[in-house]
PDB file of C-alpha atoms in Angstrom:
ATOM      1  CA  MET A   1     -36.603 -30.314  60.779  1.00  0.00           C
ATOM      2  CA  SER A   2     -34.829 -28.805  63.752  1.00  0.00           C
ATOM      3  CA  ASN A   3     -31.591 -26.884  63.246  1.00  0.00           C
ATOM      4  CA  VAL A   4     -30.513 -27.796  66.785  1.00  0.00           C
ATOM      5  CA  THR A   5     -27.915 -30.503  67.400  1.00  0.00           C
ATOM      6  CA  VAL A   6     -28.523 -32.556  70.545  1.00  0.00           C
ATOM      7  CA  LEU A   7     -25.308 -33.259  72.457  1.00  0.00           C
ATOM      8  CA  ASP A   8     -24.583 -36.017  74.956  1.00  0.00           C
ATOM      9  CA  GLY A   9     -24.732 -35.611  78.750  1.00  0.00           C
ATOM     10  CA  GLY A  10     -22.385 -35.828  81.714  1.00  0.00           C
ATOM     11  CA  PHE A  11     -19.811 -38.426  80.717  1.00  0.00           C
ATOM     12  CA  ALA A  12     -18.569 -39.224  84.228  1.00  0.00           C
ATOM     13  CA  THR A  13     -22.189 -39.309  85.438  1.00  0.00           C
ATOM     14  CA  GLN A  14     -23.288 -41.925  82.902  1.00  0.00           C
ATOM     15  CA  LEU A  15     -19.972 -43.783  83.181  1.00  0.00           C
ATOM     16  CA  SER A  16     -20.686 -44.356  86.881  1.00  0.00           C
ATOM     17  CA  VAL A  17     -23.611 -46.588  85.795  1.00  0.00           C
ATOM     18  CA  HIS A  18     -21.058 -48.989  84.262  1.00  0.00           C
ATOM     19  CA  VAL A  19     -18.184 -48.760  86.734  1.00  0.00           C
ATOM     20  CA  GLY A  20     -20.397 -48.789  89.805  1.00  0.00           C
ATOM     21  CA  LYS A  21     -18.640 -46.093  91.795  1.00  0.00           C
ATOM     22  CA  SER A  22     -18.386 -42.360  92.215  1.00  0.00           C
ATOM     23  CA  ILE A  23     -15.707 -40.853  89.999  1.00  0.00           C
ATOM     24  CA  ASP A  24     -15.727 -37.352  91.496  1.00  0.00           C
ATOM     25  CA  GLY A  25     -12.577 -36.420  93.395  1.00  0.00           C
ATOM     26  CA  ASP A  26     -10.173 -38.548  91.325  1.00  0.00           C
ATOM     27  CA  PRO A  27      -7.399 -36.284  89.972  1.00  0.00           C
ATOM     28  CA  LEU A  28      -7.876 -37.928  86.560  1.00  0.00           C
ATOM     29  CA  TRP A  29     -11.680 -38.023  86.954  1.00  0.00           C
ATOM     30  CA  SER A  30     -13.273 -40.147  84.211  1.00  0.00           C
ATOM     31  CA  ALA A  31     -10.039 -40.062  82.136  1.00  0.00           C
ATOM     32  CA  ARG A  32      -8.572 -42.805  84.360  1.00  0.00           C
ATOM     33  CA  PHE A  33     -11.036 -45.286  82.835  1.00  0.00           C
ATOM     34  CA  ASN A  34      -9.592 -44.753  79.352  1.00  0.00           C
ATOM     35  CA  ALA A  35      -6.711 -46.872  80.660  1.00  0.00           C
ATOM     36  CA  THR A  36      -8.476 -49.125  83.172  1.00  0.00           C
ATOM     37  CA  ASP A  37     -11.892 -49.845  81.589  1.00  0.00           C
ATOM     38  CA  PRO A  38     -12.231 -48.708  77.945  1.00  0.00           C
ATOM     39  CA  ASN A  39     -15.224 -51.033  77.550  1.00  0.00           C
ATOM     40  CA  ALA A  40     -17.166 -48.948  80.092  1.00  0.00           C
ATOM     41  CA  VAL A  41     -16.203 -45.827  78.110  1.00  0.00           C
ATOM     42  CA  PHE A  42     -17.517 -47.498  74.923  1.00  0.00           C
ATOM     43  CA  LYS A  43     -20.810 -48.423  76.625  1.00  0.00           C
ATOM     44  CA  THR A  44     -21.233 -44.868  77.931  1.00  0.00           C
ATOM     45  CA  HIS A  45     -20.926 -43.404  74.425  1.00  0.00           C
ATOM     46  CA  LEU A  46     -23.434 -45.979  73.206  1.00  0.00           C
ATOM     47  CA  ASP A  47     -25.911 -45.037  75.950  1.00  0.00           C
ATOM     48  CA  PHE A  48     -25.947 -41.441  74.733  1.00  0.00           C
ATOM     49  CA  LEU A  49     -26.229 -42.393  71.057  1.00  0.00           C
ATOM     50  CA  GLU A  50     -29.148 -44.693  71.812  1.00  0.00           C
ATOM     51  CA  ALA A  51     -30.783 -41.853  73.776  1.00  0.00           C
ATOM     52  CA  GLY A  52     -30.724 -39.689  70.640  1.00  0.00           C
ATOM     53  CA  ALA A  53     -27.480 -37.689  70.931  1.00  0.00           C
ATOM     54  CA  GLU A  54     -26.411 -36.301  67.553  1.00  0.00           C
ATOM     55  CA  ALA A  55     -22.913 -35.535  68.827  1.00  0.00           C
ATOM     56  CA  ILE A  56     -20.750 -37.417  71.305  1.00  0.00           C
ATOM     57  CA  MET A  57     -17.732 -36.013  73.082  1.00  0.00           C
ATOM     58  CA  THR A  58     -14.553 -38.009  73.623  1.00  0.00           C
ATOM     59  CA  ASN A  59     -13.589 -38.825  77.204  1.00  0.00           C
ATOM     60  CA  THR A  60     -10.576 -36.510  77.052  1.00  0.00           C
ATOM     61  CA  TYR A  61     -11.670 -33.553  79.208  1.00  0.00           C
ATOM     62  CA  GLN A  62      -9.241 -34.409  82.014  1.00  0.00           C
ATOM     63  CA  ALA A  63      -6.781 -36.265  79.780  1.00  0.00           C
ATOM     64  CA  SER A  64      -3.428 -34.496  79.710  1.00  0.00           C
ATOM     65  CA  ILE A  65       0.154 -35.614  79.289  1.00  0.00           C
ATOM     66  CA  GLU A  66       1.033 -34.215  82.729  1.00  0.00           C
ATOM     67  CA  GLY A  67      -1.911 -35.973  84.396  1.00  0.00           C
ATOM     68  CA  TYR A  68      -1.181 -39.345  82.856  1.00  0.00           C
ATOM     69  CA  VAL A  69       2.544 -39.101  83.609  1.00  0.00           C
ATOM     70  CA  GLU A  70       1.890 -38.183  87.242  1.00  0.00           C
ATOM     71  CA  TYR A  71      -1.069 -40.425  88.126  1.00  0.00           C
ATOM     72  CA  LEU A  72      -0.723 -43.416  85.762  1.00  0.00           C
ATOM     73  CA  HIS A  73       3.091 -43.258  85.499  1.00  0.00           C
ATOM     74  CA  LEU A  74       2.952 -43.282  81.692  1.00  0.00           C
ATOM     75  CA  THR A  75       5.548 -41.714  79.410  1.00  0.00           C
ATOM     76  CA  GLU A  76       4.726 -38.714  77.238  1.00  0.00           C
ATOM     77  CA  ASP A  77       4.366 -40.970  74.179  1.00  0.00           C
ATOM     78  CA  THR A  78       2.127 -43.514  75.868  1.00  0.00           C
ATOM     79  CA  SER A  79      -0.001 -40.666  77.261  1.00  0.00           C
ATOM     80  CA  LEU A  80      -0.559 -39.309  73.748  1.00  0.00           C
ATOM     81  CA  ASN A  81      -1.306 -42.825  72.483  1.00  0.00           C
ATOM     82  CA  LEU A  82      -3.889 -43.252  75.244  1.00  0.00           C
ATOM     83  CA  ILE A  83      -5.586 -40.011  74.135  1.00  0.00           C
ATOM     84  CA  LYS A  84      -5.659 -41.294  70.538  1.00  0.00           C
ATOM     85  CA  SER A  85      -7.041 -44.673  71.582  1.00  0.00           C
ATOM     86  CA  THR A  86      -9.735 -42.856  73.602  1.00  0.00           C
ATOM     87  CA  VAL A  87     -10.865 -41.120  70.400  1.00  0.00           C
ATOM     88  CA  ARG A  88     -10.940 -44.500  68.668  1.00  0.00           C
ATOM     89  CA  VAL A  89     -13.219 -45.907  71.391  1.00  0.00           C
ATOM     90  CA  ALA A  90     -15.707 -43.148  70.575  1.00  0.00           C
ATOM     91  CA  GLN A  91     -15.361 -43.950  66.849  1.00  0.00           C
ATOM     92  CA  MET A  92     -16.061 -47.624  67.574  1.00  0.00           C
ATOM     93  CA  ALA A  93     -19.176 -46.715  69.548  1.00  0.00           C
ATOM     94  CA  ARG A  94     -20.441 -44.550  66.689  1.00  0.00           C
ATOM     95  CA  ASN A  95     -19.738 -47.309  64.137  1.00  0.00           C
ATOM     96  CA  HIS A  96     -21.452 -49.884  66.330  1.00  0.00           C
ATOM     97  CA  PHE A  97     -24.495 -47.637  66.717  1.00  0.00           C
ATOM     98  CA  LEU A  98     -24.756 -46.914  62.985  1.00  0.00           C
ATOM     99  CA  ALA A  99     -24.426 -50.617  62.151  1.00  0.00           C
ATOM    100  CA  LYS A 100     -27.235 -51.337  64.610  1.00  0.00           C
ATOM    101  CA  VAL A 101     -29.716 -48.673  63.483  1.00  0.00           C
ATOM    102  CA  GLY A 102     -29.016 -49.029  59.766  1.00  0.00           C
ATOM    103  CA  THR A 103     -29.710 -46.202  57.347  1.00  0.00           C
ATOM    104  CA  THR A 104     -33.000 -44.924  58.769  1.00  0.00           C
ATOM    105  CA  VAL A 105     -34.429 -43.960  62.156  1.00  0.00           C
ATOM    106  CA  ASP A 106     -38.230 -43.592  62.351  1.00  0.00           C
ATOM    107  CA  GLY A 107     -38.281 -43.580  58.549  1.00  0.00           C
ATOM    108  CA  ARG A 108     -35.806 -40.670  58.339  1.00  0.00           C
ATOM    109  CA  PRO A 109     -32.266 -41.100  56.956  1.00  0.00           C
ATOM    110  CA  THR A 110     -29.745 -41.589  59.743  1.00  0.00           C
ATOM    111  CA  THR A 111     -27.568 -38.564  60.308  1.00  0.00           C
ATOM    112  CA  ILE A 112     -24.053 -39.579  61.236  1.00  0.00           C
ATOM    113  CA  PRO A 113     -23.441 -38.310  64.796  1.00  0.00           C
ATOM    114  CA  LEU A 114     -20.617 -35.813  65.161  1.00  0.00           C
ATOM    115  CA  LEU A 115     -17.503 -36.956  66.972  1.00  0.00           C
ATOM    116  CA  VAL A 116     -16.340 -34.090  69.171  1.00  0.00           C
ATOM    117  CA  ALA A 117     -13.001 -33.961  70.991  1.00  0.00           C
ATOM    118  CA  SER A 118     -13.504 -32.721  74.542  1.00  0.00           C
ATOM    119  CA  ILE A 119     -10.841 -30.067  75.099  1.00  0.00           C
ATOM    120  CA  GLY A 120     -11.010 -29.038  78.755  1.00  0.00           C
ATOM    121  CA  PRO A 121      -9.327 -25.908  80.163  1.00  0.00           C
ATOM    122  CA  TYR A 122      -5.754 -25.431  81.311  1.00  0.00           C
ATOM    123  CA  GLY A 123      -7.020 -25.293  84.903  1.00  0.00           C
ATOM    124  CA  ALA A 124      -8.432 -28.840  84.801  1.00  0.00           C
ATOM    125  CA  HIS A 125      -5.002 -30.492  84.914  1.00  0.00           C
ATOM    126  CA  LEU A 126      -3.953 -28.401  87.934  1.00  0.00           C
ATOM    127  CA  HIS A 127      -6.555 -30.265  90.029  1.00  0.00           C
ATOM    128  CA  ASP A 128      -7.038 -27.246  92.273  1.00  0.00           C
ATOM    129  CA  GLY A 129     -10.494 -26.127  91.159  1.00  0.00           C
ATOM    130  CA  SER A 130      -9.073 -23.275  89.097  1.00  0.00           C
ATOM    131  CA  GLU A 131     -11.199 -24.178  86.076  1.00  0.00           C
ATOM    132  CA  TYR A 132     -14.032 -22.793  88.218  1.00  0.00           C
ATOM    133  CA  THR A 133     -12.230 -19.541  89.032  1.00  0.00           C
ATOM    134  CA  GLY A 134      -9.883 -18.850  86.133  1.00  0.00           C
ATOM    135  CA  ARG A 135      -7.374 -17.358  88.533  1.00  0.00           C
ATOM    136  CA  TYR A 136      -4.483 -18.598  86.399  1.00  0.00           C
ATOM    137  CA  ALA A 137      -5.418 -15.963  83.756  1.00  0.00           C
ATOM    138  CA  SER A 138      -3.136 -13.498  85.515  1.00  0.00           C
ATOM    139  CA  GLU A 139      -0.380 -16.046  86.212  1.00  0.00           C
ATOM    140  CA  VAL A 140       0.348 -17.730  82.864  1.00  0.00           C
ATOM    141  CA  SER A 141       0.909 -16.376  79.370  1.00  0.00           C
ATOM    142  CA  MET A 142      -1.161 -17.023  76.244  1.00  0.00           C
ATOM    143  CA  ASP A 143       1.859 -18.838  74.858  1.00  0.00           C
ATOM    144  CA  THR A 144       1.946 -21.203  77.873  1.00  0.00           C
ATOM    145  CA  ILE A 145      -1.779 -21.916  77.454  1.00  0.00           C
ATOM    146  CA  GLN A 146      -1.388 -22.661  73.734  1.00  0.00           C
ATOM    147  CA  LYS A 147       1.669 -24.837  74.318  1.00  0.00           C
ATOM    148  CA  TRP A 148      -0.234 -26.873  76.910  1.00  0.00           C
ATOM    149  CA  HIS A 149      -3.296 -27.396  74.667  1.00  0.00           C
ATOM    150  CA  ARG A 150      -1.457 -28.168  71.431  1.00  0.00           C
ATOM    151  CA  PRO A 151      -0.368 -31.841  72.009  1.00  0.00           C
ATOM    152  CA  ARG A 152      -3.865 -33.000  73.036  1.00  0.00           C
ATOM    153  CA  ILE A 153      -5.502 -31.130  70.153  1.00  0.00           C
ATOM    154  CA  ASP A 154      -2.995 -32.673  67.724  1.00  0.00           C
ATOM    155  CA  ALA A 155      -3.547 -36.161  69.150  1.00  0.00           C
ATOM    156  CA  CYS A 156      -7.347 -35.895  68.860  1.00  0.00           C
ATOM    157  CA  LEU A 157      -7.177 -34.550  65.294  1.00  0.00           C
ATOM    158  CA  GLU A 158      -4.682 -37.225  64.292  1.00  0.00           C
ATOM    159  CA  ALA A 159      -6.961 -39.937  65.669  1.00  0.00           C
ATOM    160  CA  GLY A 160      -9.907 -38.467  63.757  1.00  0.00           C
ATOM    161  CA  VAL A 161     -12.594 -36.164  65.176  1.00  0.00           C
ATOM    162  CA  ASP A 162     -15.106 -33.915  63.399  1.00  0.00           C
ATOM    163  CA  VAL A 163     -15.134 -30.981  65.822  1.00  0.00           C
ATOM    164  CA  LEU A 164     -13.145 -29.684  68.811  1.00  0.00           C
ATOM    165  CA  GLY A 165     -15.368 -28.939  71.808  1.00  0.00           C
ATOM    166  CA  ILE A 166     -13.316 -26.374  73.739  1.00  0.00           C
ATOM    167  CA  GLU A 167     -15.194 -26.344  77.020  1.00  0.00           C
ATOM    168  CA  THR A 168     -15.505 -25.131  80.613  1.00  0.00           C
ATOM    169  CA  ILE A 169     -13.222 -22.182  79.804  1.00  0.00           C
ATOM    170  CA  PRO A 170     -13.228 -19.871  82.853  1.00  0.00           C
ATOM    171  CA  CYS A 171     -11.541 -16.749  81.479  1.00  0.00           C
ATOM    172  CA  LYS A 172     -11.469 -14.558  78.388  1.00  0.00           C
ATOM    173  CA  MET A 173      -7.675 -14.823  78.058  1.00  0.00           C
ATOM    174  CA  GLU A 174      -7.722 -18.607  77.538  1.00  0.00           C
ATOM    175  CA  ALA A 175     -10.572 -18.332  75.021  1.00  0.00           C
ATOM    176  CA  GLU A 176      -8.684 -15.658  73.068  1.00  0.00           C
ATOM    177  CA  ALA A 177      -5.493 -17.763  73.121  1.00  0.00           C
ATOM    178  CA  LEU A 178      -7.422 -20.746  71.731  1.00  0.00           C
ATOM    179  CA  LEU A 179      -9.355 -18.741  69.128  1.00  0.00           C
ATOM    180  CA  HIS A 180      -6.098 -17.249  67.848  1.00  0.00           C
ATOM    181  CA  MET A 181      -4.454 -20.673  67.777  1.00  0.00           C
ATOM    182  CA  MET A 182      -7.386 -22.257  65.919  1.00  0.00           C
ATOM    183  CA  SER A 183      -7.449 -19.469  63.320  1.00  0.00           C
ATOM    184  CA  GLU A 184      -3.679 -19.504  62.740  1.00  0.00           C
ATOM    185  CA  GLU A 185      -2.697 -23.158  63.150  1.00  0.00           C
ATOM    186  CA  TYR A 186      -5.873 -25.154  62.458  1.00  0.00           C
ATOM    187  CA  PRO A 187      -7.676 -23.087  59.793  1.00  0.00           C
ATOM    188  CA  THR A 188      -9.846 -25.974  58.519  1.00  0.00           C
ATOM    189  CA  VAL A 189     -10.932 -27.429  61.894  1.00  0.00           C
ATOM    190  CA  ARG A 190     -14.451 -26.772  63.206  1.00  0.00           C
ATOM    191  CA  PHE A 191     -14.760 -25.949  66.905  1.00  0.00           C
ATOM    192  CA  TRP A 192     -16.859 -24.348  69.594  1.00  0.00           C
ATOM    193  CA  ILE A 193     -15.889 -22.503  72.768  1.00  0.00           C
ATOM    194  CA  SER A 194     -18.068 -22.791  75.850  1.00  0.00           C
ATOM    195  CA  PHE A 195     -17.499 -21.056  79.155  1.00  0.00           C
ATOM    196  CA  GLN A 196     -17.773 -21.749  82.844  1.00  0.00           C
ATOM    197  CA  CYS A 197     -19.851 -18.938  84.433  1.00  0.00           C
ATOM    198  CA  LYS A 198     -20.220 -18.106  88.116  1.00  0.00           C
ATOM    199  CA  ASP A 199     -23.596 -16.361  87.822  1.00  0.00           C
ATOM    200  CA  SER A 200     -26.117 -15.098  85.261  1.00  0.00           C
ATOM    201  CA  GLN A 201     -23.758 -12.410  83.907  1.00  0.00           C
ATOM    202  CA  ARG A 202     -20.098 -13.265  84.391  1.00  0.00           C
ATOM    203  CA  LEU A 203     -17.492 -15.850  83.500  1.00  0.00           C
ATOM    204  CA  ALA A 204     -15.853 -17.688  86.393  1.00  0.00           C
ATOM    205  CA  ASN A 205     -12.988 -15.188  86.247  1.00  0.00           C
ATOM    206  CA  GLY A 206     -15.317 -12.182  86.397  1.00  0.00           C
ATOM    207  CA  GLU A 207     -15.483 -10.914  82.814  1.00  0.00           C
ATOM    208  CA  LEU A 208     -18.946 -10.196  81.381  1.00  0.00           C
ATOM    209  CA  PHE A 209     -20.160 -13.162  79.325  1.00  0.00           C
ATOM    210  CA  SER A 210     -21.959 -10.997  76.746  1.00  0.00           C
ATOM    211  CA  GLU A 211     -18.927  -8.772  76.128  1.00  0.00           C
ATOM    212  CA  THR A 212     -16.615 -11.792  75.869  1.00  0.00           C
ATOM    213  CA  VAL A 213     -18.874 -13.602  73.391  1.00  0.00           C
ATOM    214  CA  ASN A 214     -19.417 -10.490  71.243  1.00  0.00           C
ATOM    215  CA  SER A 215     -15.686  -9.816  71.199  1.00  0.00           C
ATOM    216  CA  LEU A 216     -14.721 -13.390  70.258  1.00  0.00           C
ATOM    217  CA  TRP A 217     -17.378 -13.593  67.547  1.00  0.00           C
ATOM    218  CA  ALA A 218     -16.142 -10.308  66.044  1.00  0.00           C
ATOM    219  CA  LYS A 219     -12.534 -11.572  66.172  1.00  0.00           C
ATOM    220  CA  ALA A 220     -13.480 -14.823  64.410  1.00  0.00           C
ATOM    221  CA  ARG A 221     -15.254 -12.828  61.687  1.00  0.00           C
ATOM    222  CA  ALA A 222     -12.293 -10.461  61.338  1.00  0.00           C
ATOM    223  CA  ALA A 223      -9.953 -13.461  61.000  1.00  0.00           C
ATOM    224  CA  ARG A 224     -12.353 -14.816  58.343  1.00  0.00           C
ATOM    225  CA  ASN A 225     -12.616 -18.023  60.353  1.00  0.00           C
ATOM    226  CA  PRO A 226     -15.865 -19.762  59.342  1.00  0.00           C
ATOM    227  CA  ASN A 227     -15.197 -22.721  61.625  1.00  0.00           C
ATOM    228  CA  LEU A 228     -16.294 -21.298  64.988  1.00  0.00           C
ATOM    229  CA  LEU A 229     -19.623 -23.139  65.209  1.00  0.00           C
ATOM    230  CA  ALA A 230     -20.933 -21.617  68.438  1.00  0.00           C
ATOM    231  CA  LEU A 231     -20.100 -19.855  71.691  1.00  0.00           C
ATOM    232  CA  GLY A 232     -21.827 -20.543  74.972  1.00  0.00           C
ATOM    233  CA  VAL A 233     -21.771 -22.219  78.361  1.00  0.00           C
ATOM    234  CA  ASN A 234     -21.384 -25.622  79.960  1.00  0.00           C
ATOM    235  CA  CYS A 235     -21.092 -26.989  83.493  1.00  0.00           C
ATOM    236  CA  VAL A 236     -23.258 -24.136  84.835  1.00  0.00           C
ATOM    237  CA  HIS A 237     -26.521 -23.989  86.769  1.00  0.00           C
ATOM    238  CA  PRO A 238     -29.349 -24.113  84.191  1.00  0.00           C
ATOM    239  CA  GLN A 239     -31.021 -21.056  85.744  1.00  0.00           C
ATOM    240  CA  PHE A 240     -28.068 -18.894  84.648  1.00  0.00           C
ATOM    241  CA  VAL A 241     -28.419 -19.752  80.971  1.00  0.00           C
ATOM    242  CA  THR A 242     -31.423 -17.725  79.812  1.00  0.00           C
ATOM    243  CA  PRO A 243     -30.156 -14.384  81.219  1.00  0.00           C
ATOM    244  CA  LEU A 244     -26.671 -15.088  79.848  1.00  0.00           C
ATOM    245  CA  PHE A 245     -28.109 -15.779  76.388  1.00  0.00           C
ATOM    246  CA  ARG A 246     -30.495 -12.813  76.512  1.00  0.00           C
ATOM    247  CA  ALA A 247     -27.574 -10.464  77.105  1.00  0.00           C
ATOM    248  CA  VAL A 248     -25.952 -11.736  73.884  1.00  0.00           C
ATOM    249  CA  ASN A 249     -28.818 -12.169  71.433  1.00  0.00           C
ATOM    250  CA  GLU A 250     -32.016 -10.516  72.627  1.00  0.00           C
ATOM    251  CA  LYS A 251     -31.333  -7.201  70.885  1.00  0.00           C
ATOM    252  CA  ARG A 252     -29.903  -8.751  67.717  1.00  0.00           C
ATOM    253  CA  PRO A 253     -32.150  -9.336  64.682  1.00  0.00           C
ATOM    254  CA  PRO A 254     -32.603 -13.081  63.984  1.00  0.00           C
ATOM    255  CA  GLU A 255     -30.201 -13.092  61.022  1.00  0.00           C
ATOM    256  CA  ALA A 256     -27.422 -11.463  63.096  1.00  0.00           C
ATOM    257  CA  ARG A 257     -27.712 -13.712  66.131  1.00  0.00           C
ATOM    258  CA  ILE A 258     -24.604 -15.453  67.394  1.00  0.00           C
ATOM    259  CA  PRO A 259     -25.049 -19.257  67.355  1.00  0.00           C
ATOM    260  CA  LEU A 260     -25.023 -20.443  70.963  1.00  0.00           C
ATOM    261  CA  ILE A 261     -24.266 -23.710  72.723  1.00  0.00           C
ATOM    262  CA  VAL A 262     -25.459 -24.901  76.126  1.00  0.00           C
ATOM    263  CA  TYR A 263     -24.893 -28.052  78.121  1.00  0.00           C
ATOM    264  CA  PRO A 264     -25.528 -27.236  81.768  1.00  0.00           C
ATOM    265  CA  ASN A 265     -25.415 -29.290  84.941  1.00  0.00           C
ATOM    266  CA  SER A 266     -28.624 -30.767  86.330  1.00  0.00           C
ATOM    267  CA  GLY A 267     -29.008 -27.932  88.851  1.00  0.00           C
ATOM    268  CA  GLU A 268     -27.648 -29.959  91.772  1.00  0.00           C
ATOM    269  CA  MET A 269     -24.910 -28.339  93.839  1.00  0.00           C
ATOM    270  CA  TYR A 270     -21.550 -29.972  94.565  1.00  0.00           C
ATOM    271  CA  THR A 271     -19.314 -29.673  97.592  1.00  0.00           C
ATOM    272  CA  VAL A 272     -16.239 -31.755  98.387  1.00  0.00           C
ATOM    273  CA  GLU A 273     -17.696 -32.618 101.827  1.00  0.00           C
ATOM    274  CA  ASP A 274     -21.216 -33.667 100.799  1.00  0.00           C
ATOM    275  CA  GLY A 275     -20.963 -34.471  97.069  1.00  0.00           C
ATOM    276  CA  TRP A 276     -24.004 -33.628  94.940  1.00  0.00           C
ATOM    277  CA  GLN A 277     -27.079 -32.300  96.747  1.00  0.00           C
ATOM    278  CA  GLY A 278     -30.516 -30.973  95.791  1.00  0.00           C
ATOM    279  CA  LYS A 279     -31.759 -33.388  93.115  1.00  0.00           C
ATOM    280  CA  GLU A 280     -35.331 -32.971  94.336  1.00  0.00           C
ATOM    281  CA  ASP A 281     -35.207 -29.190  93.713  1.00  0.00           C
ATOM    282  CA  CYS A 282     -34.048 -29.388  90.087  1.00  0.00           C
ATOM    283  CA  VAL A 283     -36.208 -28.241  87.192  1.00  0.00           C
ATOM    284  CA  PRO A 284     -35.781 -30.865  84.414  1.00  0.00           C
ATOM    285  CA  LEU A 285     -33.556 -29.459  81.667  1.00  0.00           C
ATOM    286  CA  GLU A 286     -36.075 -30.094  78.903  1.00  0.00           C
ATOM    287  CA  HIS A 287     -38.309 -27.369  80.381  1.00  0.00           C
ATOM    288  CA  TYR A 288     -35.706 -24.762  79.440  1.00  0.00           C
ATOM    289  CA  VAL A 289     -35.158 -26.010  75.885  1.00  0.00           C
ATOM    290  CA  PRO A 290     -37.767 -23.842  74.046  1.00  0.00           C
ATOM    291  CA  GLN A 291     -36.474 -20.573  75.525  1.00  0.00           C
ATOM    292  CA  TRP A 292     -32.862 -21.489  74.787  1.00  0.00           C
ATOM    293  CA  ILE A 293     -33.670 -22.318  71.155  1.00  0.00           C
ATOM    294  CA  ASP A 294     -35.612 -19.065  70.812  1.00  0.00           C
ATOM    295  CA  LEU A 295     -32.509 -17.190  72.009  1.00  0.00           C
ATOM    296  CA  GLY A 296     -30.260 -18.792  69.407  1.00  0.00           C
ATOM    297  CA  ALA A 297     -29.083 -22.104  70.925  1.00  0.00           C
ATOM    298  CA  ARG A 298     -27.891 -24.406  68.144  1.00  0.00           C
ATOM    299  CA  PHE A 299     -26.350 -27.118  70.339  1.00  0.00           C
ATOM    300  CA  ILE A 300     -28.048 -28.384  73.519  1.00  0.00           C
ATOM    301  CA  GLY A 301     -27.030 -31.196  75.868  1.00  0.00           C
ATOM    302  CA  GLY A 302     -26.079 -31.804  79.484  1.00  0.00           C
ATOM    303  CA  CYS A 303     -23.019 -31.759  81.720  1.00  0.00           C
ATOM    304  CA  CYS A 304     -22.535 -32.987  85.318  1.00  0.00           C
ATOM    305  CA  ARG A 305     -25.331 -35.110  86.794  1.00  0.00           C
ATOM    306  CA  THR A 306     -27.155 -35.504  83.481  1.00  0.00           C
ATOM    307  CA  TYR A 307     -27.718 -39.080  82.342  1.00  0.00           C
ATOM    308  CA  ALA A 308     -28.647 -40.656  79.008  1.00  0.00           C
ATOM    309  CA  ARG A 309     -32.298 -40.538  80.104  1.00  0.00           C
ATOM    310  CA  ASP A 310     -32.032 -36.731  80.402  1.00  0.00           C
ATOM    311  CA  ILE A 311     -30.674 -36.507  76.847  1.00  0.00           C
ATOM    312  CA  LYS A 312     -33.624 -38.548  75.617  1.00  0.00           C
ATOM    313  CA  ARG A 313     -35.998 -35.971  77.115  1.00  0.00           C
ATOM    314  CA  ILE A 314     -33.973 -33.038  75.762  1.00  0.00           C
ATOM    315  CA  LYS A 315     -34.109 -34.626  72.293  1.00  0.00           C
ATOM    316  CA  GLN A 316     -37.886 -34.931  72.521  1.00  0.00           C
ATOM    317  CA  ALA A 317     -38.203 -31.287  73.623  1.00  0.00           C
ATOM    318  CA  VAL A 318     -36.084 -30.186  70.645  1.00  0.00           C
ATOM    319  CA  LEU A 319     -38.221 -32.229  68.235  1.00  0.00           C
ATOM    320  CA  ASN A 320     -41.434 -30.871  69.791  1.00  0.00           C
ATOM    321  CA  HIS A 321     -40.171 -27.305  69.508  1.00  0.00           C
ATOM    322  CA  GLY A 322     -39.275 -27.881  65.848  1.00  0.00           C
ATOM    323  CA  SER A 323     -42.729 -29.216  65.015  1.00  0.00           C
ATOM    324  CA  ASP A 324     -44.394 -26.381  66.984  1.00  0.00           C
ATOM    325  CA  SER A 325     -42.346 -23.840  64.998  1.00  0.00           C
ATOM    326  CA  ASN A 326     -43.354 -25.466  61.717  1.00  0.00           C
ATOM    327  CA  ARG A 327     -47.022 -25.287  62.699  1.00  0.00           C
ATOM    328  CA  ARG A 328     -46.667 -21.594  63.615  1.00  0.00           C
ATOM    329  CA  HIS A 329     -45.182 -20.850  60.199  1.00  0.00           C
TER     330      HIS A 329
END
């Protein structure tokens, strides 16, 4: 048995299969379709579950009260209700999948996939690219960050999720604000924190990844918070991941390793002018899976430009690595 949980892939990427258009560049990104085409959102979740994902993330990354008020002209209440109904779409997809597969898959008991609320960074709602720079770390207070995150977190928990996936965080300050908030206000809720990194050493805002992760893990232990499931990276170039993870865990004995999470982009590069480029140069993500697991990855999936078919291959690589490990022992 593998102790790695396979995540889903790039939600907007797979969603484009069902809505037939590019979603990049929309200020609400894929979150617009929670209002305009929830059936496509349902089908996208199902695609990932059928590909073998053991956790699916709600389509709430870019869903914020401010965004829905400004771009869909909703009220604050209807914005929160839309976030809740988005969680319920994911629940329906999971229920549909479990009803379809029954109690066993390949003779093994079905594990119920985790339902994870996608909690994107403060910078995502600004629609100015600052989730990829973290420049707001010096402009807003921890209190402002917490106040902004709280309504969406409450709405997702009220609607019913298993885990909060706090993701694409570009700066240490926002991660610390969220860790403190989770420990103080949500002491029974499981969560992870994954970062946006600009290279193989540093967060988008410039802090060292290894120092940030070590510091947060120590703070969670000091707060006696057992619910921080993992720390890691998402929405990064896959080539950055191994050096980032080495800096955290390579010198730690196996029993003291920090549990890590990774769901990178495909390796393609994005510009506003040309969109995504370089598909032909990408190394398939499944090739990296064994080294990531060996460095302590406990959750592995994909982010931008990864489809359900990529998750299927990642799942197979995880299973192969598990059986190889068993043979070695």
